[in-house]
């Protein structure tokens, strides 16, 4: 029991020490403790906004959520273009019929939960999978992509070097785009990633307190028996 108590205190101290230097920014906590690369996710939104949003929606995502990636309210309102920060990113078409007409007969899937349905590696494989020599359209409006069992897809290769202009000085090439948009879509699929850091400290504190009380009670009980 004593070892359990010491372990709890050690965990508590370690977490407090690692978090002590943070400014309180949710994205920083997520980045340091939970594997989220906030800078990459922020750039990934730029990739989505400038390229992917032309066809794909993010219906479970609100522009206001960008505050967790460090966007200011003014920046979010600018992106909302006169709308509210709770604005959701719907299909950029007036109807599903129009969406099909512009996309080889299919409605581009919503990307809100694409990482949960597939996984981030699948997204990367698809975006990297276009055969550069055979990227041209086939006779049936398919595009060669070796990540699919059939070897083809209806989605054209829209990500190419230089197509996205980053606000930062990050490299504007295909590799960076794919890594960043995958990070962003992972964050969108698991929004609680941003808040687990806040929950961790109080949870460990409470757990440590409970362990301490149990240890003290058992210790007192042992002394009374003696």
Coordinates of N, CA and C in Angstrom, one line a residue, residues 65-184:
X65 N -14.1 26.1 -33.2 CA -13.2 25.1 -32.6 C -11.8 25.5 -32.9
X66 N -11.5 26.3 -33.9 CA -10.1 26.7 -34.2 C -9.4 27.4 -33.1
X67 N -10.2 27.9 -32.1 CA -9.6 28.6 -31.0 C -8.6 27.6 -30.2
X68 N -8.9 26.4 -30.3 CA -8.0 25.4 -29.7 C -6.7 25.1 -30.4
X69 N -6.7 25.7 -31.6 CA -5.4 25.6 -32.4 C -4.7 26.9 -32.4
X70 N -5.2 27.9 -31.6 CA -4.5 29.2 -31.4 C -5.1 30.3 -32.3
X71 N -6.2 30.0 -33.0 CA -6.8 31.1 -33.8 C -7.5 32.1 -32.9
X72 N -7.3 33.4 -33.2 CA -8.0 34.4 -32.4 C -9.5 34.5 -32.9
X73 N -10.3 35.2 -32.1 CA -11.7 35.4 -32.5 C -11.8 36.2 -33.8
X74 N -10.9 37.2 -33.9 CA -10.9 38.0 -35.1 C -10.6 37.1 -36.4
X75 N -9.6 36.2 -36.2 CA -9.3 35.4 -37.4 C -10.4 34.4 -37.7
X76 N -11.1 33.9 -36.7 CA -12.2 33.0 -36.9 C -13.4 33.7 -37.6
X77 N -13.7 35.0 -37.2 CA -14.7 35.7 -37.8 C -14.4 36.1 -39.2
X78 N -13.2 36.3 -39.5 CA -12.8 36.6 -40.9 C -13.0 35.3 -41.7
X79 N -12.7 34.2 -41.2 CA -12.9 32.9 -42.0 C -14.4 32.7 -42.1
X80 N -15.2 33.1 -41.1 CA -16.7 32.9 -41.2 C -17.3 33.8 -42.3
X81 N -16.6 34.8 -42.7 CA -17.1 35.7 -43.8 C -18.5 36.3 -43.5
X82 N -18.6 36.9 -42.3 CA -19.9 37.4 -42.0 C -20.9 36.5 -41.3
X83 N -20.5 35.2 -41.2 CA -21.3 34.3 -40.4 C -20.9 34.2 -39.0
X84 N -21.5 33.3 -38.3 CA -21.2 33.1 -36.8 C -20.0 32.1 -36.7
X85 N -19.4 32.2 -35.5 CA -18.2 31.3 -35.3 C -18.7 29.9 -35.1
X86 N -20.0 29.7 -34.9 CA -20.5 28.3 -34.8 C -20.8 27.7 -36.2
X87 N -20.5 28.5 -37.2 CA -20.7 28.0 -38.6 C -20.1 26.7 -38.8
X88 N -20.8 25.8 -39.4 CA -20.3 24.5 -39.8 C -19.9 24.4 -41.3
X89 N -19.0 23.6 -41.6 CA -18.5 23.6 -43.0 C -19.2 22.5 -43.8
X90 N -20.2 23.0 -44.5 CA -21.1 22.0 -45.3 C -20.6 21.9 -46.7
X91 N -21.2 21.0 -47.5 CA -20.8 20.8 -48.8 C -20.9 22.1 -49.6
X92 N -19.9 22.4 -50.4 CA -20.0 23.6 -51.2 C -20.8 23.6 -52.5
X93 N -21.9 22.9 -52.4 CA -22.8 22.7 -53.5 C -24.2 23.0 -53.1
X94 N -25.0 23.4 -54.1 CA -26.4 23.8 -53.7 C -27.3 22.6 -53.5
X95 N -26.8 21.4 -54.0 CA -27.6 20.2 -53.8 C -26.7 19.0 -54.1
X96 N -27.2 17.8 -53.7 CA -26.4 16.6 -53.9 C -26.3 16.3 -55.4
X97 N -27.3 16.7 -56.1 CA -27.3 16.4 -57.6 C -26.1 17.2 -58.2
X98 N -26.0 18.5 -57.7 CA -24.9 19.3 -58.3 C -23.5 18.7 -57.8
X99 N -23.5 18.2 -56.6 CA -22.2 17.6 -56.1 C -21.8 16.4 -57.0
X100 N -22.8 15.6 -57.4 CA -22.5 14.5 -58.2 C -22.1 14.9 -59.6
X101 N -22.7 16.0 -60.1 CA -22.4 16.5 -61.5 C -21.0 16.9 -61.6
X102 N -20.5 17.5 -60.5 CA -19.1 18.0 -60.5 C -18.0 17.0 -60.1
X103 N -18.5 15.8 -59.6 CA -17.5 14.8 -59.0 C -17.7 13.4 -59.6
X104 N -17.9 13.3 -60.9 CA -17.9 12.0 -61.5 C -19.1 11.1 -61.0
X105 N -20.2 11.7 -60.6 CA -21.3 10.9 -60.2 C -21.4 10.5 -58.7
X106 N -20.5 11.0 -57.9 CA -20.5 10.7 -56.5 C -20.5 12.0 -55.6
X107 N -21.1 11.9 -54.4 CA -21.0 13.0 -53.5 C -19.8 12.9 -52.6
X108 N -18.9 13.8 -52.7 CA -17.7 13.7 -51.9 C -18.0 13.5 -50.4
X109 N -17.4 12.5 -49.7 CA -17.8 12.2 -48.3 C -17.4 13.3 -47.4
X110 N -18.1 13.4 -46.3 CA -17.8 14.3 -45.2 C -16.5 13.8 -44.5
X111 N -15.6 14.7 -44.1 CA -14.4 14.3 -43.6 C -14.3 14.4 -42.0
X112 N -15.4 14.7 -41.4 CA -15.4 14.9 -39.9 C -14.9 13.7 -39.2
X113 N -15.3 12.5 -39.6 CA -14.9 11.3 -38.9 C -14.1 10.3 -39.8
X114 N -13.5 10.9 -40.8 CA -12.8 10.0 -41.8 C -11.7 9.2 -41.1
X115 N -11.0 9.8 -40.1 CA -9.9 9.1 -39.5 C -10.4 8.0 -38.6
X116 N -11.6 8.2 -38.0 CA -12.2 7.1 -37.2 C -12.6 6.0 -38.1
X117 N -13.2 6.3 -39.3 CA -13.7 5.3 -40.2 C -12.5 4.5 -40.8
X118 N -11.5 5.2 -41.2 CA -10.3 4.6 -41.9 C -9.1 4.5 -40.9
X119 N -8.4 5.6 -40.7 CA -7.3 5.9 -39.9 C -6.4 6.8 -40.6
X120 N -5.5 7.5 -39.9 CA -4.7 8.5 -40.5 C -3.7 7.9 -41.5
X121 N -3.2 6.7 -41.3 CA -2.3 6.1 -42.3 C -3.0 5.9 -43.6
X122 N -4.3 5.5 -43.6 CA -5.0 5.3 -44.8 C -5.1 6.6 -45.6
X123 N -5.4 7.7 -44.9 CA -5.5 9.0 -45.5 C -4.2 9.4 -46.2
X124 N -3.1 9.1 -45.5 CA -1.8 9.4 -46.0 C -1.5 8.6 -47.3
X125 N -1.8 7.3 -47.2 CA -1.6 6.4 -48.3 C -2.4 6.8 -49.6
X126 N -3.6 7.3 -49.3 CA -4.4 7.8 -50.5 C -3.8 9.0 -51.1
X127 N -3.4 9.9 -50.3 CA -2.9 11.2 -50.8 C -1.5 11.0 -51.4
X128 N -0.7 10.1 -50.9 CA 0.6 9.8 -51.5 C 0.5 8.8 -52.7
X129 N -0.7 8.1 -52.8 CA -0.8 7.0 -53.7 C -1.0 7.2 -55.2
X130 N -1.1 8.5 -55.5 CA -1.3 8.7 -57.0 C 0.0 8.5 -57.7
X131 N -0.1 7.7 -58.8 CA 1.1 7.4 -59.6 C 1.4 8.6 -60.4
X132 N 2.6 9.2 -60.2 CA 2.9 10.4 -60.9 C 2.9 10.3 -62.4
X133 N 3.3 9.2 -62.9 CA 3.4 9.0 -64.3 C 2.0 8.8 -64.9
X134 N 1.1 8.2 -64.1 CA -0.2 7.8 -64.6 C -1.3 8.7 -63.9
X135 N -1.0 9.9 -63.5 CA -2.0 10.7 -62.8 C -3.1 11.2 -63.7
X136 N -3.0 11.0 -65.0 CA -4.0 11.5 -65.9 C -5.3 10.6 -65.8
X137 N -6.3 11.2 -66.2 CA -7.6 10.5 -66.1 C -7.7 9.3 -67.1
X138 N -8.3 8.2 -66.7 CA -8.5 7.1 -67.6 C -9.7 7.3 -68.4
X139 N -10.0 6.4 -69.3 CA -11.2 6.5 -70.2 C -12.5 6.6 -69.4
X140 N -12.6 6.1 -68.2 CA -13.8 6.2 -67.4 C -13.7 7.2 -66.3
X141 N -12.9 8.2 -66.4 CA -12.8 9.2 -65.4 C -12.3 8.8 -64.1
X142 N -11.5 7.7 -64.1 CA -10.8 7.3 -62.8 C -9.4 7.8 -62.8
X143 N -8.8 7.8 -61.6 CA -7.4 8.2 -61.5 C -6.6 7.1 -60.9
X144 N -5.4 6.8 -61.4 CA -4.6 5.8 -60.9 C -4.1 6.1 -59.5
X145 N -4.4 5.2 -58.5 CA -3.9 5.3 -57.1 C -3.7 3.9 -56.6
X146 N -2.4 3.6 -56.2 CA -2.1 2.3 -55.8 C -2.5 2.0 -54.4
X147 N -3.1 2.9 -53.6 CA -3.6 2.6 -52.3 C -4.9 1.9 -52.3
X148 N -5.6 1.8 -53.4 CA -6.8 1.1 -53.5 C -6.6 -0.2 -54.2
X149 N -7.4 -1.2 -53.7 CA -7.2 -2.6 -54.3 C -7.5 -2.6 -55.8
X150 N -8.4 -1.7 -56.2 CA -8.7 -1.6 -57.7 C -7.6 -0.9 -58.5
X151 N -6.8 -0.1 -57.7 CA -5.8 0.7 -58.4 C -6.2 2.0 -58.9
X152 N -7.5 2.3 -58.7 CA -8.0 3.6 -59.3 C -9.0 4.3 -58.3
X153 N -9.2 5.5 -58.4 CA -10.2 6.3 -57.6 C -10.8 7.4 -58.5
X154 N -12.0 7.8 -58.0 CA -12.7 8.9 -58.7 C -12.2 10.3 -58.3
X155 N -11.4 10.3 -57.2 CA -10.9 11.6 -56.7 C -9.6 12.0 -57.4
X156 N -9.5 13.2 -58.0 CA -8.3 13.6 -58.7 C -7.2 14.0 -57.7
X157 N -6.0 14.0 -58.1 CA -4.9 14.4 -57.2 C -4.8 15.9 -57.1
X158 N -5.5 16.4 -56.1 CA -5.6 17.9 -55.9 C -4.4 18.5 -55.2
X159 N -3.7 17.7 -54.4 CA -2.5 18.2 -53.6 C -1.2 18.0 -54.4
X160 N -0.6 19.1 -54.8 CA 0.7 19.1 -55.5 C 1.5 20.2 -54.9
X161 N 2.8 20.2 -55.1 CA 3.7 21.1 -54.5 C 3.3 22.6 -54.8
X162 N 3.2 23.4 -53.8 CA 3.0 24.8 -54.0 C 1.5 25.2 -54.1
X163 N 0.6 24.3 -54.0 CA -0.8 24.6 -54.2 C -1.4 25.3 -53.0
X164 N -0.8 25.1 -51.8 CA -1.2 25.7 -50.5 C -0.2 26.7 -50.1
X165 N -0.6 27.9 -49.8 CA 0.3 28.9 -49.3 C 0.2 29.0 -47.8
X166 N 1.2 28.5 -47.1 CA 1.1 28.5 -45.6 C 1.4 29.9 -45.1
X167 N 0.7 30.2 -43.9 CA 0.9 31.5 -43.3 C 2.3 31.5 -42.6
X168 N 2.8 30.3 -42.2 CA 4.1 30.1 -41.6 C 5.1 29.9 -42.7
X169 N 6.4 29.6 -42.3 CA 7.4 29.4 -43.2 C 7.7 27.9 -43.5
X170 N 6.7 27.1 -43.2 CA 6.8 25.6 -43.4 C 6.9 25.4 -44.9
X171 N 7.5 24.2 -45.2 CA 7.7 23.9 -46.6 C 6.4 23.6 -47.3
X172 N 6.2 24.2 -48.4 CA 4.9 24.1 -49.2 C 5.1 23.0 -50.2
X173 N 5.1 21.8 -49.8 CA 5.2 20.7 -50.7 C 4.3 19.5 -50.3
X174 N 4.1 18.6 -51.2 CA 3.1 17.5 -51.0 C 3.3 16.8 -49.7
X175 N 4.5 16.4 -49.4 CA 4.8 15.7 -48.1 C 4.3 16.4 -46.9
X176 N 4.6 17.7 -46.8 CA 4.2 18.5 -45.7 C 2.6 18.7 -45.7
X177 N 2.0 18.9 -46.8 CA 0.6 19.0 -46.9 C -0.1 17.7 -46.4
X178 N 0.4 16.6 -46.8 CA -0.3 15.3 -46.4 C -0.1 15.1 -44.9
X179 N 1.1 15.3 -44.3 CA 1.3 15.1 -42.9 C 0.4 16.1 -42.1
X180 N 0.3 17.3 -42.6 CA -0.5 18.3 -41.8 C -2.0 18.1 -41.9
X181 N -2.5 17.8 -43.1 CA -3.9 17.6 -43.2 C -4.4 16.3 -42.5
X182 N -3.5 15.3 -42.4 CA -3.8 14.1 -41.7 C -3.8 14.4 -40.2
X183 N -2.9 15.3 -39.7 CA -3.0 15.7 -38.3 C -4.2 16.5 -38.0
X184 N -4.6 17.4 -38.9 CA -5.8 18.2 -38.6 C -7.1 17.3 -38.6

